[in-house]
Amino acid sequence: MPLKDCRIIELPKISDPRGNLTFIEGSQHIPFDIKRAYYLYDVPGGSHRGSHAHKNIPQFIVAISGSFDVLLNDGHDKKRFHLNRPFLGLYVCPMMWRDLDNFSSGAVCLVLSSKHYSEADYIRDYQEFLTKIK
Ligand code: TYD
């Protein structure tokens, strides 16, 4: 899948003086049904996460709090996305190498996934990734 298929999606935002509300419905706001949610938090400054690709699993990444960068790489092109709003998320298609860094203090990274956790879906070796996308 080419990098241009990965994109920022703006989510609904119900603005309210009592506090804003954003919601995400699978196959409505993002292009897959949601089977799993996980989140990264208490990330020490200077830490890196990710550094892998998924063979078949698309994901959607939101900075629920704070900010961080997601660097996507399809083996040909690279693009850095800075996520810093809870109503904006990044759709990451399968077979996309991703690195997450530049976490602000207090950042929370929510990831929605179309499948349950499966280590078999990961490619954790960059050379293997390059070979597979050819
Ligand atoms: P990993 O996906 O490598 O973390 P990152 O978000 O930095 O890409 O996962 C780290 C560890 O957590 C790994 O041992 C697998 C485990 N894990 C689960 O058990 N379930 C999950 O849903 C996820 C995402 C990870």
PDB file of C-alpha atoms and ligand atoms in Angstrom:
ATOM      1  CA  MET A   1       0.000   0.000   0.000  1.00  0.00           C
ATOM      2  CA  PRO A   2       1.435   3.376  -0.903  1.00  0.00           C
ATOM      3  CA  LEU A   3       2.054   6.099   1.626  1.00  0.00           C
ATOM      4  CA  LYS A   4      -0.580   8.350   0.018  1.00  0.00           C
ATOM      5  CA  ASP A   5      -3.299   5.969   1.317  1.00  0.00           C
ATOM      6  CA  CYS A   6      -2.315   6.900   4.879  1.00  0.00           C
ATOM      7  CA  ARG A   7      -3.929  10.116   5.940  1.00  0.00           C
ATOM      8  CA  ILE A   8      -5.079  12.360   8.749  1.00  0.00           C
ATOM      9  CA  ILE A   9      -8.795  11.907   9.475  1.00  0.00           C
ATOM     10  CA  GLU A  10     -10.712  14.610  11.294  1.00  0.00           C
ATOM     11  CA  LEU A  11     -13.115  13.167  13.870  1.00  0.00           C
ATOM     12  CA  PRO A  12     -16.414  14.620  15.064  1.00  0.00           C
ATOM     13  CA  LYS A  13     -15.982  17.143  17.855  1.00  0.00           C
ATOM     14  CA  ILE A  14     -18.912  18.146  20.050  1.00  0.00           C
ATOM     15  CA  SER A  15     -17.761  21.449  21.494  1.00  0.00           C
ATOM     16  CA  ASP A  16     -19.258  22.175  24.890  1.00  0.00           C
ATOM     17  CA  PRO A  17     -18.385  24.673  27.602  1.00  0.00           C
ATOM     18  CA  ARG A  18     -18.419  21.702  30.022  1.00  0.00           C
ATOM     19  CA  GLY A  19     -15.661  20.032  27.973  1.00  0.00           C
ATOM     20  CA  ASN A  20     -15.393  18.763  24.422  1.00  0.00           C
ATOM     21  CA  LEU A  21     -16.324  15.278  23.241  1.00  0.00           C
ATOM     22  CA  THR A  22     -14.967  13.268  20.310  1.00  0.00           C
ATOM     23  CA  PHE A  23     -16.091   9.823  19.221  1.00  0.00           C
ATOM     24  CA  ILE A  24     -14.940   7.199  16.742  1.00  0.00           C
ATOM     25  CA  GLU A  25     -17.240   4.634  15.145  1.00  0.00           C
ATOM     26  CA  GLY A  26     -15.709   1.726  13.262  1.00  0.00           C
ATOM     27  CA  SER A  27     -16.368   1.763   9.500  1.00  0.00           C
ATOM     28  CA  GLN A  28     -17.990   5.192   9.904  1.00  0.00           C
ATOM     29  CA  HIS A  29     -15.189   7.565  10.798  1.00  0.00           C
ATOM     30  CA  ILE A  30     -12.338   5.176  10.090  1.00  0.00           C
ATOM     31  CA  PRO A  31     -12.195   2.620   7.263  1.00  0.00           C
ATOM     32  CA  PHE A  32     -12.336  -0.545   9.391  1.00  0.00           C
ATOM     33  CA  ASP A  33     -14.279  -2.206  12.191  1.00  0.00           C
ATOM     34  CA  ILE A  34     -12.589  -1.840  15.574  1.00  0.00           C
ATOM     35  CA  LYS A  35     -11.610  -5.042  17.336  1.00  0.00           C
ATOM     36  CA  ARG A  36      -8.896  -3.774  19.669  1.00  0.00           C
ATOM     37  CA  ALA A  37      -7.770  -0.591  21.366  1.00  0.00           C
ATOM     38  CA  TYR A  38      -4.461  -0.084  23.121  1.00  0.00           C
ATOM     39  CA  TYR A  39      -2.617   2.952  24.369  1.00  0.00           C
ATOM     40  CA  LEU A  40       0.882   4.091  25.123  1.00  0.00           C
ATOM     41  CA  TYR A  41       1.345   6.325  28.157  1.00  0.00           C
ATOM     42  CA  ASP A  42       4.044   7.288  30.676  1.00  0.00           C
ATOM     43  CA  VAL A  43       6.431   7.391  27.720  1.00  0.00           C
ATOM     44  CA  PRO A  44       9.789   8.767  28.930  1.00  0.00           C
ATOM     45  CA  GLY A  45      11.150  11.785  27.022  1.00  0.00           C
ATOM     46  CA  GLY A  46      13.393  10.704  24.145  1.00  0.00           C
ATOM     47  CA  SER A  47      11.767   7.258  23.906  1.00  0.00           C
ATOM     48  CA  HIS A  48      10.954   5.611  20.574  1.00  0.00           C
ATOM     49  CA  ARG A  49       8.094   3.160  19.973  1.00  0.00           C
ATOM     50  CA  GLY A  50       6.913   1.207  16.974  1.00  0.00           C
ATOM     51  CA  SER A  51       9.728   0.264  14.556  1.00  0.00           C
ATOM     52  CA  HIS A  52       7.685  -2.405  12.837  1.00  0.00           C
ATOM     53  CA  ALA A  53       5.073  -2.956  10.146  1.00  0.00           C
ATOM     54  CA  HIS A  54       1.862  -4.973  10.163  1.00  0.00           C
ATOM     55  CA  LYS A  55       1.226  -7.411   7.329  1.00  0.00           C
ATOM     56  CA  ASN A  56      -2.570  -7.193   7.261  1.00  0.00           C
ATOM     57  CA  ILE A  57      -3.747  -4.951  10.088  1.00  0.00           C
ATOM     58  CA  PRO A  58      -4.737  -1.323   9.453  1.00  0.00           C
ATOM     59  CA  GLN A  59      -4.563   0.966  12.473  1.00  0.00           C
ATOM     60  CA  PHE A  60      -5.723   4.395  13.525  1.00  0.00           C
ATOM     61  CA  ILE A  61      -3.532   6.476  15.835  1.00  0.00           C
ATOM     62  CA  VAL A  62      -4.716   9.416  17.951  1.00  0.00           C
ATOM     63  CA  ALA A  63      -2.867  11.711  20.347  1.00  0.00           C
ATOM     64  CA  ILE A  64      -5.590  11.595  23.020  1.00  0.00           C
ATOM     65  CA  SER A  65      -3.393  13.849  25.153  1.00  0.00           C
ATOM     66  CA  GLY A  66      -0.149  15.694  24.445  1.00  0.00           C
ATOM     67  CA  SER A  67       1.714  15.134  21.201  1.00  0.00           C
ATOM     68  CA  PHE A  68       4.126  12.858  19.354  1.00  0.00           C
ATOM     69  CA  ASP A  69       5.333  12.163  15.820  1.00  0.00           C
ATOM     70  CA  VAL A  70       4.583   9.156  13.625  1.00  0.00           C
ATOM     71  CA  LEU A  71       7.085   8.547  10.846  1.00  0.00           C
ATOM     72  CA  LEU A  72       5.601   6.360   8.097  1.00  0.00           C
ATOM     73  CA  ASN A  73       7.717   4.612   5.498  1.00  0.00           C
ATOM     74  CA  ASP A  74       6.355   2.445   2.662  1.00  0.00           C
ATOM     75  CA  GLY A  75       9.833   1.389   1.606  1.00  0.00           C
ATOM     76  CA  HIS A  76       9.990   4.102  -1.058  1.00  0.00           C
ATOM     77  CA  ASP A  77       8.778   7.293   0.601  1.00  0.00           C
ATOM     78  CA  LYS A  78       8.733   8.571   4.153  1.00  0.00           C
ATOM     79  CA  LYS A  79       6.410  11.072   5.785  1.00  0.00           C
ATOM     80  CA  ARG A  80       6.401  12.496   9.300  1.00  0.00           C
ATOM     81  CA  PHE A  81       3.055  13.317  10.931  1.00  0.00           C
ATOM     82  CA  HIS A  82       2.866  15.416  14.093  1.00  0.00           C
ATOM     83  CA  LEU A  83      -0.209  14.431  16.109  1.00  0.00           C
ATOM     84  CA  ASN A  84      -1.264  16.936  18.736  1.00  0.00           C
ATOM     85  CA  ARG A  85      -5.088  17.122  18.721  1.00  0.00           C
ATOM     86  CA  PRO A  86      -7.559  14.562  20.167  1.00  0.00           C
ATOM     87  CA  PHE A  87      -9.945  15.087  17.208  1.00  0.00           C
ATOM     88  CA  LEU A  88      -7.344  14.262  14.530  1.00  0.00           C
ATOM     89  CA  GLY A  89      -6.072  10.746  13.894  1.00  0.00           C
ATOM     90  CA  LEU A  90      -3.729   9.061  11.465  1.00  0.00           C
ATOM     91  CA  TYR A  91      -4.960   6.136   9.386  1.00  0.00           C
ATOM     92  CA  VAL A  92      -2.063   3.729   8.845  1.00  0.00           C
ATOM     93  CA  CYS A  93      -2.590   1.083   6.188  1.00  0.00           C
ATOM     94  CA  PRO A  94      -1.023  -2.366   6.343  1.00  0.00           C
ATOM     95  CA  MET A  95       2.578  -2.895   5.196  1.00  0.00           C
ATOM     96  CA  MET A  96       3.687   0.486   6.464  1.00  0.00           C
ATOM     97  CA  TRP A  97       6.816   0.773   8.583  1.00  0.00           C
ATOM     98  CA  ARG A  98       6.110   3.123  11.513  1.00  0.00           C
ATOM     99  CA  ASP A  99       8.286   4.818  14.104  1.00  0.00           C
ATOM    100  CA  LEU A 100       6.849   6.912  16.925  1.00  0.00           C
ATOM    101  CA  ASP A 101       8.996   9.504  18.686  1.00  0.00           C
ATOM    102  CA  ASN A 102       9.077  13.088  19.980  1.00  0.00           C
ATOM    103  CA  PHE A 103       6.576  12.265  22.763  1.00  0.00           C
ATOM    104  CA  SER A 104       5.607  15.247  24.900  1.00  0.00           C
ATOM    105  CA  SER A 105       5.338  14.763  28.621  1.00  0.00           C
ATOM    106  CA  GLY A 106       1.925  13.324  29.501  1.00  0.00           C
ATOM    107  CA  ALA A 107       1.311  12.132  25.923  1.00  0.00           C
ATOM    108  CA  VAL A 108      -1.223   9.348  25.467  1.00  0.00           C
ATOM    109  CA  CYS A 109      -1.199   7.493  22.143  1.00  0.00           C
ATOM    110  CA  LEU A 110      -4.419   5.617  21.405  1.00  0.00           C
ATOM    111  CA  VAL A 111      -4.224   2.950  18.697  1.00  0.00           C
ATOM    112  CA  LEU A 112      -7.329   1.326  17.217  1.00  0.00           C
ATOM    113  CA  SER A 113      -6.901  -1.917  15.337  1.00  0.00           C
ATOM    114  CA  SER A 114      -9.072  -4.099  13.110  1.00  0.00           C
ATOM    115  CA  LYS A 115      -7.817  -7.361  14.645  1.00  0.00           C
ATOM    116  CA  HIS A 116      -6.887  -8.858  17.981  1.00  0.00           C
ATOM    117  CA  TYR A 117      -3.206  -8.903  18.894  1.00  0.00           C
ATOM    118  CA  SER A 118      -1.200 -11.334  16.787  1.00  0.00           C
ATOM    119  CA  GLU A 119       2.580 -11.403  16.840  1.00  0.00           C
ATOM    120  CA  ALA A 120       2.418 -13.284  13.503  1.00  0.00           C
ATOM    121  CA  ASP A 121       1.111 -10.102  11.866  1.00  0.00           C
ATOM    122  CA  TYR A 122       4.235  -8.093  12.805  1.00  0.00           C
ATOM    123  CA  ILE A 123       7.304  -7.524  10.668  1.00  0.00           C
ATOM    124  CA  ARG A 124       9.943  -6.355  13.132  1.00  0.00           C
ATOM    125  CA  ASP A 125      12.975  -6.668  10.866  1.00  0.00           C
ATOM    126  CA  TYR A 126      13.452  -3.724   8.489  1.00  0.00           C
ATOM    127  CA  GLN A 127      15.351  -5.749   5.869  1.00  0.00           C
ATOM    128  CA  GLU A 128      12.543  -8.324   5.860  1.00  0.00           C
ATOM    129  CA  PHE A 129      10.058  -5.470   5.367  1.00  0.00           C
ATOM    130  CA  LEU A 130      12.016  -4.154   2.364  1.00  0.00           C
ATOM    131  CA  THR A 131      12.173  -7.637   0.844  1.00  0.00           C
ATOM    132  CA  LYS A 132       8.417  -8.203   1.366  1.00  0.00           C
ATOM    133  CA  ILE A 133       7.267  -4.949  -0.273  1.00  0.00           C
ATOM    134  CA  LYS A 134       9.254  -5.629  -3.460  1.00  0.00           C
TER     135      LYS A 134
HETATM  136  P1  TYD B   1       4.613  -3.378  20.362  1.00  0.00           P
HETATM  137  O1  TYD B   1       3.491  -3.430  19.387  1.00  0.00           O
HETATM  138  O2  TYD B   1       5.954  -3.835  19.869  1.00  0.00           O
HETATM  139  O3  TYD B   1       4.790  -1.903  20.917  1.00  0.00           O
HETATM  140  P2  TYD B   1       4.822  -0.519  20.109  1.00  0.00           P
HETATM  141  O4  TYD B   1       3.538   0.143  20.443  1.00  0.00           O
HETATM  142  O5  TYD B   1       6.019   0.207  20.559  1.00  0.00           O
HETATM  143  O6  TYD B   1       4.841  -0.834  18.661  1.00  0.00           O
HETATM  144  O7  TYD B   1       4.200  -4.190  21.650  1.00  0.00           O
HETATM  145  C1  TYD B   1       5.006  -4.201  22.802  1.00  0.00           C
HETATM  146  C2  TYD B   1       4.713  -5.473  23.599  1.00  0.00           C
HETATM  147  O8  TYD B   1       3.344  -5.503  24.011  1.00  0.00           O
HETATM  148  C3  TYD B   1       4.954  -6.743  22.804  1.00  0.00           C
HETATM  149  O9  TYD B   1       5.608  -7.661  23.663  1.00  0.00           O
HETATM  150  C4  TYD B   1       3.599  -7.265  22.479  1.00  0.00           C
HETATM  151  C5  TYD B   1       2.707  -6.704  23.560  1.00  0.00           C
HETATM  152  N1  TYD B   1       1.369  -6.371  23.053  1.00  0.00           N
HETATM  153  C6  TYD B   1       0.290  -7.161  23.403  1.00  0.00           C
HETATM  154  O10 TYD B   1       0.409  -8.159  24.135  1.00  0.00           O
HETATM  155  N2  TYD B   1      -0.951  -6.830  22.938  1.00  0.00           N
HETATM  156  C7  TYD B   1      -1.152  -5.752  22.117  1.00  0.00           C
HETATM  157  O11 TYD B   1      -2.307  -5.478  21.690  1.00  0.00           O
HETATM  158  C8  TYD B   1      -0.013  -4.960  21.737  1.00  0.00           C
HETATM  159  C9  TYD B   1      -0.156  -3.776  20.831  1.00  0.00           C
HETATM  160  C10 TYD B   1       1.229  -5.302  22.242  1.00  0.00           C
END
